[in-house]
Tab-separated table of C-alpha atoms and ligand atoms in Angstrom:
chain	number	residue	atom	x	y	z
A	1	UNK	CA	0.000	0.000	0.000
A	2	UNK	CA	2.903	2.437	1.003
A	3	UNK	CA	5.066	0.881	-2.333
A	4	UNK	CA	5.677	3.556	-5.001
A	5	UNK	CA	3.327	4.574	-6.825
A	6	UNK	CA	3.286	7.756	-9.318
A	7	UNK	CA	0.182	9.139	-10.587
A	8	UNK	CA	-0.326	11.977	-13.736
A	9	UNK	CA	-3.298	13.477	-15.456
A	10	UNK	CA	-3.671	15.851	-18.681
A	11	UNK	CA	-5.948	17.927	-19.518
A	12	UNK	CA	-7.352	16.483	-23.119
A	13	UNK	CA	-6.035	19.312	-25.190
A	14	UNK	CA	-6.507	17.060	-28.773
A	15	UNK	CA	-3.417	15.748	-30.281
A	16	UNK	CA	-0.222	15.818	-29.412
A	17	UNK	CA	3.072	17.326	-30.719
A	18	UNK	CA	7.073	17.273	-30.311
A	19	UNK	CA	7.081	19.267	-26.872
A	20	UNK	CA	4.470	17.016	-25.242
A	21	UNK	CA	6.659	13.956	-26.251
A	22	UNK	CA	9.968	15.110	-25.286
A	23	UNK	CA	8.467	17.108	-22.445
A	24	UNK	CA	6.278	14.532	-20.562
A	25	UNK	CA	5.233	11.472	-23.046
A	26	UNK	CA	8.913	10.088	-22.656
A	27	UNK	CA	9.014	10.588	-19.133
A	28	UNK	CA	6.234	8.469	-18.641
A	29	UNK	CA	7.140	5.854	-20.643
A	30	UNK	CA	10.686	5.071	-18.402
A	31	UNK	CA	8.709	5.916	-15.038
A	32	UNK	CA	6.075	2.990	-16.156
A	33	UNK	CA	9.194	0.862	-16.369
A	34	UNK	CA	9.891	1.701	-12.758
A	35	UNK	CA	7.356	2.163	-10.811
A	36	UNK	CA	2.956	1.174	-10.882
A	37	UNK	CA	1.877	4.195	-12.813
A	38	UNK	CA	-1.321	5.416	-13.303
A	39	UNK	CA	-1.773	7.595	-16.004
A	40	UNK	CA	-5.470	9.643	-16.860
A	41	UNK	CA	-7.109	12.041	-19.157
A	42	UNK	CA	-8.577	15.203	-16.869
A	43	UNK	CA	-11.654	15.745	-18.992
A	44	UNK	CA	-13.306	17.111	-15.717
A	45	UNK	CA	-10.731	19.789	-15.144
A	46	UNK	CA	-11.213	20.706	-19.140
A	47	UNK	CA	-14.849	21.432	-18.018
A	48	UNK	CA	-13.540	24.224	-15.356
A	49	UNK	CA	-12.230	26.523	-17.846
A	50	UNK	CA	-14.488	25.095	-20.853
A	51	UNK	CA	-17.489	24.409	-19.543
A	52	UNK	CA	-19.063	26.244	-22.728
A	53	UNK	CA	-17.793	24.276	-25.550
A	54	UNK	CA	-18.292	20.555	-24.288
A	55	UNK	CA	-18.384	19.648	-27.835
A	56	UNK	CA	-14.461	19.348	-27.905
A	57	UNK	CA	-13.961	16.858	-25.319
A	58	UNK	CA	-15.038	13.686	-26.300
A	59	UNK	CA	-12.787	13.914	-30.278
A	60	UNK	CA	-9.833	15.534	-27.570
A	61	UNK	CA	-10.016	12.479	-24.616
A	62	UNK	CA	-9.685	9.628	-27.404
A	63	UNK	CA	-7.041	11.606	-30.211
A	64	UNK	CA	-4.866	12.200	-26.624
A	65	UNK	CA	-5.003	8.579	-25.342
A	66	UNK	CA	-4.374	7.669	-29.453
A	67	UNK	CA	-1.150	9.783	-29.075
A	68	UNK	CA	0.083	8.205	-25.599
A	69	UNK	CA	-0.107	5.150	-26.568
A	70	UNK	CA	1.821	6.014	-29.770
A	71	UNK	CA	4.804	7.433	-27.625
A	72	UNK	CA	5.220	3.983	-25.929
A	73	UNK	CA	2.839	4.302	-22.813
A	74	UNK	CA	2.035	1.330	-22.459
A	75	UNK	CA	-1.272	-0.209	-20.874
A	76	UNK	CA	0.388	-3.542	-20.193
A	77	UNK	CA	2.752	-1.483	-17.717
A	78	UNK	CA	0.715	1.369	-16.685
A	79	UNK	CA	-3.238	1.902	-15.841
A	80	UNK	CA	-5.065	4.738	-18.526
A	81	UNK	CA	-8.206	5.972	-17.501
A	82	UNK	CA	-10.020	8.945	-17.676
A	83	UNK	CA	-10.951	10.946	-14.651
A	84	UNK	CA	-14.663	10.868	-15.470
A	85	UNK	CA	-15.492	7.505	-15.061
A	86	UNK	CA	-13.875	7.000	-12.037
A	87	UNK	CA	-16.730	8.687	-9.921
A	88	UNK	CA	-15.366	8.119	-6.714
A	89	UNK	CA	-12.748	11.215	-7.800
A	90	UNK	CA	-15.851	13.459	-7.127
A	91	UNK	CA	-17.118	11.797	-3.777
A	92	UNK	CA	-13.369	13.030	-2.459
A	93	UNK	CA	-13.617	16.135	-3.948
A	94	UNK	CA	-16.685	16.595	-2.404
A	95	UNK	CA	-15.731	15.529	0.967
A	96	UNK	CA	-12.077	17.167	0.630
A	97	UNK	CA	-14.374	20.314	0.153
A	98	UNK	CA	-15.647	20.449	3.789
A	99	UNK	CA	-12.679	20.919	4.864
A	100	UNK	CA	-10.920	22.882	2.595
A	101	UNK	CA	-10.211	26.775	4.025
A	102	UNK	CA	-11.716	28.825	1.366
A	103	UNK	CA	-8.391	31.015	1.791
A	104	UNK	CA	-5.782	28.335	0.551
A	105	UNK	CA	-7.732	27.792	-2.564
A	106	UNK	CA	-8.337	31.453	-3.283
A	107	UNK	CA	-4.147	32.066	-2.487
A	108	UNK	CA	-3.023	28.918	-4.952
A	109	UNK	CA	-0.893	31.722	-7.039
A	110	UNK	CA	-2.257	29.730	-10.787
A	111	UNK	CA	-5.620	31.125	-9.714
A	112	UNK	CA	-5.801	34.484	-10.222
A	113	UNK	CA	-2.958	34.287	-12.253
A	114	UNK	CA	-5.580	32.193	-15.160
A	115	UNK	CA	-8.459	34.367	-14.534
A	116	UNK	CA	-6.051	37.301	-15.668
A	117	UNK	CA	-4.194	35.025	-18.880
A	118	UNK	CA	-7.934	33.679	-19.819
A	119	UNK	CA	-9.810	36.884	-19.351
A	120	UNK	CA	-11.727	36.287	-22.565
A	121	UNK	CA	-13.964	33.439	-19.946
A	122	UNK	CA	-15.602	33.993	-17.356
A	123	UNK	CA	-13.783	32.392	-14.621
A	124	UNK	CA	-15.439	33.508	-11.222
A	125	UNK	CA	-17.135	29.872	-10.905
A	126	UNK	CA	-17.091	27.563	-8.195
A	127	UNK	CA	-15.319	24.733	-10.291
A	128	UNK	CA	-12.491	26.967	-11.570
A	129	UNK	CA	-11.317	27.891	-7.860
A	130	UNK	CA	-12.076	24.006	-7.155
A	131	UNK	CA	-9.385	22.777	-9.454
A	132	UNK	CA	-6.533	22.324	-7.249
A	133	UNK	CA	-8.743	20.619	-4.944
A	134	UNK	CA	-10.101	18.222	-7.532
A	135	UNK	CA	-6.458	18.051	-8.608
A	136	UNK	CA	-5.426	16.911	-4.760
A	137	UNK	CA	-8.650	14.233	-4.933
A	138	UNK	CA	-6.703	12.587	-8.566
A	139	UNK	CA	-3.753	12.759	-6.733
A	140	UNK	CA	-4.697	11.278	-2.960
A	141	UNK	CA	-7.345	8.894	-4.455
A	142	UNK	CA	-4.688	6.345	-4.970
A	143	UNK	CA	-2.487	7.188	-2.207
A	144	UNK	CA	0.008	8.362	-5.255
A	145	UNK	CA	4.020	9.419	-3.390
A	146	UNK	CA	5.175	10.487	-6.800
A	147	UNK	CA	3.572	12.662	-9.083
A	148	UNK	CA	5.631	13.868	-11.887
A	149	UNK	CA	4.314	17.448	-13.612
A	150	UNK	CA	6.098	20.806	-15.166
A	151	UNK	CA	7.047	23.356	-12.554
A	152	UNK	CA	3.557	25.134	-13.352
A	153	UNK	CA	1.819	22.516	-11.171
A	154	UNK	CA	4.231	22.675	-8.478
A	155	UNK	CA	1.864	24.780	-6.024
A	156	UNK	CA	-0.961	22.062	-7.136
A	157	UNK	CA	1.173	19.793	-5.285
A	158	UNK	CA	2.289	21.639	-2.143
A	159	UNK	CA	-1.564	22.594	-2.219
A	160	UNK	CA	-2.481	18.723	-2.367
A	161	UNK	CA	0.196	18.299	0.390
A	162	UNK	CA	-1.334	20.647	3.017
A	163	UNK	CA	-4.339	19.053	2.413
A	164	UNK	CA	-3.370	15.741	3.082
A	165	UNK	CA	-1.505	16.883	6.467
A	166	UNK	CA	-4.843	18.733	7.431
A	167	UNK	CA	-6.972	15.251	6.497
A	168	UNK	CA	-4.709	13.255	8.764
A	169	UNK	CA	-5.133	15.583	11.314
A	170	UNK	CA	-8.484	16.068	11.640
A	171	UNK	CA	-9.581	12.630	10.850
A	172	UNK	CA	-6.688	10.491	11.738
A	173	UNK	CA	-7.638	10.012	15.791
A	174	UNK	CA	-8.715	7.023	17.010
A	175	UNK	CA	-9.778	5.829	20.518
A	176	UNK	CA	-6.467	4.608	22.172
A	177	UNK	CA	-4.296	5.521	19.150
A	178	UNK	CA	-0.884	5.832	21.266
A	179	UNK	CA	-1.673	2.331	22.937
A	180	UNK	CA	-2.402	0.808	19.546
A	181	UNK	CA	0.551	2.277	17.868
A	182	UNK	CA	2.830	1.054	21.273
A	183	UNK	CA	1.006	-2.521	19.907
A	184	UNK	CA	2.484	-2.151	16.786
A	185	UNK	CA	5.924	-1.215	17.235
A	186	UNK	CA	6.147	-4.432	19.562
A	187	UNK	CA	4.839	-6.591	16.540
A	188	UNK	CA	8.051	-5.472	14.619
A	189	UNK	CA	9.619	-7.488	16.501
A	190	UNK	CA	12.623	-6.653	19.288
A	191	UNK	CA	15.402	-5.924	16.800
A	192	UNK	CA	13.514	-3.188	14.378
A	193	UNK	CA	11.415	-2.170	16.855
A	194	UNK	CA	13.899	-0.834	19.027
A	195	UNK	CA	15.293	0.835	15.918
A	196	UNK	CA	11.895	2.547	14.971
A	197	UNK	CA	11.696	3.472	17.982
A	198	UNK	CA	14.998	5.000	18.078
A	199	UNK	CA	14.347	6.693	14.614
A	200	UNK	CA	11.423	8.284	15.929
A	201	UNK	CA	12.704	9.580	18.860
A	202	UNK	CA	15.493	11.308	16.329
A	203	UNK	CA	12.953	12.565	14.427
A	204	UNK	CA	10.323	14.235	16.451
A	205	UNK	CA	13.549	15.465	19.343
A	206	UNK	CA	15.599	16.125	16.557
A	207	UNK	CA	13.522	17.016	13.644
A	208	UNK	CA	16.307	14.207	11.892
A	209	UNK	CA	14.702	13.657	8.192
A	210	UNK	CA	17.343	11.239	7.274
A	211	UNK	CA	15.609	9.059	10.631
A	212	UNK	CA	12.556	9.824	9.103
A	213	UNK	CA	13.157	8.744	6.088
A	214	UNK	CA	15.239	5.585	7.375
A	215	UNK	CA	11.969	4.868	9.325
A	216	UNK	CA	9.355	4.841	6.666
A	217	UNK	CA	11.493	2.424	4.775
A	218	UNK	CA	11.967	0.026	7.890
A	219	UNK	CA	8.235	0.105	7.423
A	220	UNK	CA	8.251	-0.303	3.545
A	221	UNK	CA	9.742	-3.607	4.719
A	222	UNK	CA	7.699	-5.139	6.737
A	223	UNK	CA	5.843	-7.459	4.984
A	224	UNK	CA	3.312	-9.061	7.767
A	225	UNK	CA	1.977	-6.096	9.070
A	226	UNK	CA	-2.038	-5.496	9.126
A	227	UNK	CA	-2.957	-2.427	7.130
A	228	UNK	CA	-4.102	-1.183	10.216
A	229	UNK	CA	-0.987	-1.178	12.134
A	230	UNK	CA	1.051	0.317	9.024
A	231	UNK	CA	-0.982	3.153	9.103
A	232	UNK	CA	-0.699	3.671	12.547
A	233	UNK	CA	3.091	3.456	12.856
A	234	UNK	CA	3.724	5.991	9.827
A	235	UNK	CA	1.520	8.384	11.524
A	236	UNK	CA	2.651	7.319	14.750
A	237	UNK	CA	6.581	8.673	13.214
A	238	UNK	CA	5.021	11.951	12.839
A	239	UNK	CA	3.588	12.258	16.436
A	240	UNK	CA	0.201	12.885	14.595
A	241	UNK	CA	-2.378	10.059	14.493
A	242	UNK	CA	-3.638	7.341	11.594
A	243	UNK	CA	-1.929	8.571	8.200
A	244	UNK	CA	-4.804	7.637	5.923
A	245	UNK	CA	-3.784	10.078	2.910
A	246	UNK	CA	-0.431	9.883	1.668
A	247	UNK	CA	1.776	13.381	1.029
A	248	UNK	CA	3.085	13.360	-2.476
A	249	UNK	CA	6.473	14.016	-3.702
A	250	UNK	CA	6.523	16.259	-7.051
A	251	UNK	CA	8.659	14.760	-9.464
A	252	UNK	CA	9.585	17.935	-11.683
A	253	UNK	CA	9.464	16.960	-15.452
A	254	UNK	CA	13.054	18.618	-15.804
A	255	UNK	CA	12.701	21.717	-17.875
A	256	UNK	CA	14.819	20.835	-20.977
A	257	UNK	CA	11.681	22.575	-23.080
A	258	UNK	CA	11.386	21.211	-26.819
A	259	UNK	CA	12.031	24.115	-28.554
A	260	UNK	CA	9.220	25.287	-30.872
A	261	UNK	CA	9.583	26.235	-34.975
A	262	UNK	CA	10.434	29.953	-33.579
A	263	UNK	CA	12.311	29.592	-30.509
A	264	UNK	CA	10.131	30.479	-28.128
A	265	UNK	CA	8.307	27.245	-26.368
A	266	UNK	CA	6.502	24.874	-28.224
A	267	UNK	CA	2.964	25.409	-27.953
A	268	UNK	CA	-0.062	25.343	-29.833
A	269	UNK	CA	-1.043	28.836	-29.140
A	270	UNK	CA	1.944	30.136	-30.611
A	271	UNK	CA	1.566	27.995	-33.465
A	272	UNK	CA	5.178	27.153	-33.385
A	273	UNK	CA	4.454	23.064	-32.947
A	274	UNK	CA	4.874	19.567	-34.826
A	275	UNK	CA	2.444	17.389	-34.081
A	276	UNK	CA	2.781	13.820	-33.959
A	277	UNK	CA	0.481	13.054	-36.464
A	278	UNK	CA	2.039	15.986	-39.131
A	279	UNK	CA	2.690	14.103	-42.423
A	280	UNK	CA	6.507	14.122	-43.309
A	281	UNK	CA	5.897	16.441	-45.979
A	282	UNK	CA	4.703	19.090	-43.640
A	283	UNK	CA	7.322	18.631	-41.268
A	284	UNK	CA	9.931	19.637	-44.208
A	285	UNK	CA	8.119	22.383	-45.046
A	286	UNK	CA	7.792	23.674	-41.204
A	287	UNK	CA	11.634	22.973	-40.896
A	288	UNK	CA	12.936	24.276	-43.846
A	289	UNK	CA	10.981	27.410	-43.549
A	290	UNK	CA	12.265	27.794	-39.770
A	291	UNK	CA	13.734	31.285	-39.165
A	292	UNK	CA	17.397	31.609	-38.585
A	293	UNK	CA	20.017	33.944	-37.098
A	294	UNK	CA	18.570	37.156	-39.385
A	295	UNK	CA	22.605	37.810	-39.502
A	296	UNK	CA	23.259	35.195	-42.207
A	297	UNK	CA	21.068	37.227	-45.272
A	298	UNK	CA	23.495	35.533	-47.838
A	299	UNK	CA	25.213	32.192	-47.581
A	300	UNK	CA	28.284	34.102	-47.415
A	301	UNK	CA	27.431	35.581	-44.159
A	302	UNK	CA	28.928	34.422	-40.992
A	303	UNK	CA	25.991	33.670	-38.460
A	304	UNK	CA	25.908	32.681	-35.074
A	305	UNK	CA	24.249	29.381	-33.411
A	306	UNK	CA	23.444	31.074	-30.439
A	307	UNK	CA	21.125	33.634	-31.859
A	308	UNK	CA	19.217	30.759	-34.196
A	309	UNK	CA	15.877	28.517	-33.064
A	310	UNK	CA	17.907	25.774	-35.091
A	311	UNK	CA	20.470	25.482	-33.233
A	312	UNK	CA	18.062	24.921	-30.049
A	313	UNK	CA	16.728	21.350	-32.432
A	314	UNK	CA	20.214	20.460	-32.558
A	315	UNK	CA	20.907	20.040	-28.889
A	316	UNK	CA	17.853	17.800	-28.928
A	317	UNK	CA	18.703	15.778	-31.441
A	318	UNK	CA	22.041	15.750	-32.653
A	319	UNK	CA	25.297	13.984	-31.702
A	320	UNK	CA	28.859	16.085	-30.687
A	321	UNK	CA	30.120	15.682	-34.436
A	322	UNK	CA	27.188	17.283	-36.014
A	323	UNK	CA	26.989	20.307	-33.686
A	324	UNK	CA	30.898	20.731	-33.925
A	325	UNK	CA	30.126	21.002	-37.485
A	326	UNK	CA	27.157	23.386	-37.051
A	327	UNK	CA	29.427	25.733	-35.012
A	328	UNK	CA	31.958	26.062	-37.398
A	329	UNK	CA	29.931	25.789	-40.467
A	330	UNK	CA	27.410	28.285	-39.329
A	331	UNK	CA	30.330	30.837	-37.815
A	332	UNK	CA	32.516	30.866	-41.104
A	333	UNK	CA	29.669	30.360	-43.709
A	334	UNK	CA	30.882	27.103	-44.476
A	335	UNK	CA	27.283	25.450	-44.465
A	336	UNK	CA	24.380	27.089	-45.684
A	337	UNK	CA	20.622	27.085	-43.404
A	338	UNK	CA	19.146	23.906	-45.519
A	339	UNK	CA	22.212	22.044	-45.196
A	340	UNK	CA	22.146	22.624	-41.460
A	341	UNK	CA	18.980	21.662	-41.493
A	342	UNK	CA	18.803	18.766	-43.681
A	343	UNK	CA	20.207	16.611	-40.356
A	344	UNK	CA	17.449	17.571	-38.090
A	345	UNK	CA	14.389	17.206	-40.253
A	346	UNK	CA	15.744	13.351	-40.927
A	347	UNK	CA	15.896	12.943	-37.238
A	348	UNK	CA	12.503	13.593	-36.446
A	349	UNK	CA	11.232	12.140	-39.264
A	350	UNK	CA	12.809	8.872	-37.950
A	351	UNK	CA	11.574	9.512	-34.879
A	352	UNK	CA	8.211	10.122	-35.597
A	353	UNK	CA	7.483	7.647	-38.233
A	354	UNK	CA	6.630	4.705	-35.395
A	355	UNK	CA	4.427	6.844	-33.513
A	356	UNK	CA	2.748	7.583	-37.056
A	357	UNK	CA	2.258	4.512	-38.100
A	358	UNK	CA	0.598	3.376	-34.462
A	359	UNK	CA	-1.823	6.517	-34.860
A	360	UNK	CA	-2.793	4.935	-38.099
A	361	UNK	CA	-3.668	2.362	-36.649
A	362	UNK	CA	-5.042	2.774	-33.684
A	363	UNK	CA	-7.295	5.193	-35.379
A	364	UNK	CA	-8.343	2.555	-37.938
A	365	UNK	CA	-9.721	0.872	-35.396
A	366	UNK	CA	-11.201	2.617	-32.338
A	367	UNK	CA	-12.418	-0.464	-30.289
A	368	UNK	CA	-8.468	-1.140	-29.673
A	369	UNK	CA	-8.428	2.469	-27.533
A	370	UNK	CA	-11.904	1.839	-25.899
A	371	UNK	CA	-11.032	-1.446	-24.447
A	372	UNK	CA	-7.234	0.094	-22.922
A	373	UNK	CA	-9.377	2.339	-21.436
A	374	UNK	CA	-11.886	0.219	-20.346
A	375	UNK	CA	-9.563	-2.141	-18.531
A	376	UNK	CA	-7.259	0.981	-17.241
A	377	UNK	CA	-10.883	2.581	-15.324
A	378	UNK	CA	-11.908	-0.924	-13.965
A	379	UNK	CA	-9.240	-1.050	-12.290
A	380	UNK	CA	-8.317	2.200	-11.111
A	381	UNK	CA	-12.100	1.857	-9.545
A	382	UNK	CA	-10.966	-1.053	-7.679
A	383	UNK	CA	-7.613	1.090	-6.519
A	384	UNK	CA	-9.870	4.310	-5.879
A	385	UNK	CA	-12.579	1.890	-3.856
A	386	UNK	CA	-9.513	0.758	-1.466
A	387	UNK	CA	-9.109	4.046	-0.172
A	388	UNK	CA	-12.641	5.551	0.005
A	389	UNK	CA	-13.722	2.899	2.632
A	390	UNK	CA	-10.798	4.156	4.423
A	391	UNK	CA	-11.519	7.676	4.103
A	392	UNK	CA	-15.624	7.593	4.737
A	393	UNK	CA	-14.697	5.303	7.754
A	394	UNK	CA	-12.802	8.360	9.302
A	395	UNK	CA	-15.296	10.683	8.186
A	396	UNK	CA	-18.096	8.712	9.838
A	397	UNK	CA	-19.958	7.392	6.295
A	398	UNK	CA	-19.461	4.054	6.541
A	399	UNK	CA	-22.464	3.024	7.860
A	400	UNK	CA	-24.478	0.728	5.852
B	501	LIG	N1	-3.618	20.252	-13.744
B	501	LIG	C1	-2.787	19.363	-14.544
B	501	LIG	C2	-2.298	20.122	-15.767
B	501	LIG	O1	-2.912	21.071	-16.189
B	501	LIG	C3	-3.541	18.137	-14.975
B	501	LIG	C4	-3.900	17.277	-13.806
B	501	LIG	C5	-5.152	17.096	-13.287
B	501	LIG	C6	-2.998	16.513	-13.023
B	501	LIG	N2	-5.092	16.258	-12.222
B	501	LIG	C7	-3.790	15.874	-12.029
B	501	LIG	C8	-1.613	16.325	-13.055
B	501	LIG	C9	-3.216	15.068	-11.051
B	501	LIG	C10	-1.049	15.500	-12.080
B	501	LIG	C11	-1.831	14.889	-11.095
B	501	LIG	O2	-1.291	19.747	-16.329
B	502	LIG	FE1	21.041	28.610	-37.738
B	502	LIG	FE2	22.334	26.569	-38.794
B	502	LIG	FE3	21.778	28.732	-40.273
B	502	LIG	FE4	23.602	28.869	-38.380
B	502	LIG	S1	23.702	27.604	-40.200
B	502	LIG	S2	21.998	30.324	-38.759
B	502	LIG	S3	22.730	27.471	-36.822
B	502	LIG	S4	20.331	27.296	-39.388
């Protein structure tokens, strides 16, 4: 229960392109080789800022999923599902919301921050200052440690964090919780539970993390303990009571940025992108019409790599000889702008060729993506059920 576990969502902006790949897509694909992943399509947080055009989200959910799955994500490894049909999502958003301060949502800095950048919408609604929270419920539903996301997300997180400390708190007494966790420890038997306790003591005299963190994996290792006791003995660490929510970690998506067509950052709205379903004739066009360093007017005129968009495609994709040879081709006119380019648009032709082809198919036939997805929400239902009875239990719901 306590074993890694990392946990994403995106919003279903349609297909896909080059920055969304390098970006996130191929970050997902090693974590799935690492760790249970669960990986979903937020079509409820597209509804907070487009709750007026729901015509877009069904075509956007299914061309997204198409696209993941032709980066490599891979359902055999990793659970896809979209948020929507997981209701129990809402039930914790709901109850999250009772005890949510009104303040913390209304000082999560991406808040006002989109109401200014989307001013064209109306934005003053209940769901659009609800989307961290529902954000936290995606997030604590499954108990997720890791959740990897862009640096724009990052006060999502520490948002979702103080949330789960405040849920633990509130609801994580029991009757005779310091007698039950004293219980506990002794079923660790005498050896590691005379280290916990020795960790603990480090910790909460100390404020030690390193004892802290040495703790929770002494824990992490204890195979024959009840679910109950676990529980207790993590919060027990902490002084606090029952941990029933689990803090996440943010794993930053590091911020090597594909580069888009004009320098600045890929993105749709700047119409700078390549998609991953652009035919290869477009992408030669979009390449070879790039701008350059406005220096070089002639091929006889010396440029400079530094001031050129190109350049940025080359330190994604290109090996030491070929940007030695960029450098000093560029900087004594040796090479002219097509020849520099010629090695870059092969590259990403070659690399997006497979993930072509897959769309192709998966598009051919749609029952393949509705049956991955299928699968991926029974079972994050079943994951999503294991926690709710925890979390109505504490909240006194679980009467039948
Ligand atoms: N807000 C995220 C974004 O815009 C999408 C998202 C929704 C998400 N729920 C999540 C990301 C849970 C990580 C975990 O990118
Ligand atoms: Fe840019 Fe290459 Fe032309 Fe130099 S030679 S300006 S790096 S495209």
């Amino acid at each position: 229960m306590f074993a890694d576990r990392v946990l994403s969502g995106m919003r279903p902006t349609g297909s896909l392109h080059l920055g969304h790949y390098h970006g996130v897509l191929k970050n997902w694909v090693k974590l799935q080789q690492q760790y249970e992943c669960l990986f979903f399509v937020a079509d409820w947080h597209a509804l907070t800022t487009h709750y007026d055009t729901p015509e877009i989200i069904e075509q956007n959910v299914w061309d997204m999923v198409i696209d993941w799955l032709a980066a490599g994500v891979d359902p055999s490894q990793a659970i896809l599902f979209i948020q929507s049909k997981v209701p129990a999502h809402a039930e914790l958003y709901l109850l999250l919301s009772m005890m949510t301060p009104l303040g913390w949502l209304e000082r999560v800095p991406t808040y006002k921050d989109q109401q200014e950048k989307l001013s064209e919408k109306d934005l003053s609604t209940y769901g659009f200052l609800g989307y961290p929270l529902l954000q936290s419920a995606d997030i604590l539903i499954y108990r997720a440690n890791r959740v990897p996301v862009g640096e724009d997300q990052a006060p999502h997180l520490e948002f979702t964090r103080e949330i789960s400390r405040r849920f633990n708190h509130i609801y994580g007494k029991e009757l005779g919780f310091e007698e039950k966790a004293e219980l506990a420890i002794k079923k660790l038997g005498s050896k590691k539970s005379k280290l916990y306790a020795e960790l603990r003591n480090l910790y909460q005299e100390q404020g030690d993390e390193h004892a802290l963190e040495e703790a929770r994996s002494l824990l992490n290792e204890q195979q024959n303990l009840s679910l109950g006791d676990r529980e207790r003995l993590f919060g027990y660490l902490e002084g606090g009571g029952k941990m029933i929510l689990t803090e996440p970690e943010t794993l930053l998506t590091d911020a090597s940025r594909m580069p888009g067509l004009d320098g600045q950052k890929m993105s749709k709205s700047y119409n700078n992108t390549i998609s991953l379903r652009e035919d290869p004739e477009s992408i030669r066009k979009k390449v070879r019409t790039m701008p350059t360093d406005p220096a070089r007017v002639r091929r006889s005129d010396p440029g400079d790599p530094a001031k050129c968009p190109v350049w940025q495609f080359h330190l994604v994709y290109s090996d030491d000889n070929t940007r030695e040879w960029v450098q000093r081709g560029c900087k004594n006119a040796e090479i002219g702008c097509l020849d520099c380019k010629s090695p870059i648009i092969d590259k990403i032709l070659a690399e997006q060729a497979p993930m072509y082809e897959r769309i192709m198919k998966y598009e051919e036939d749609p029952t393949l993506v509705r049956n991955i997805i299928a699968d991926g929400c029974e079972k994050a239902n079943k994951l999503a059920e294991e926690t709710m009875r925890d979390i109505r239990e504490a909240m006194g719901l679980s009467y039948s």
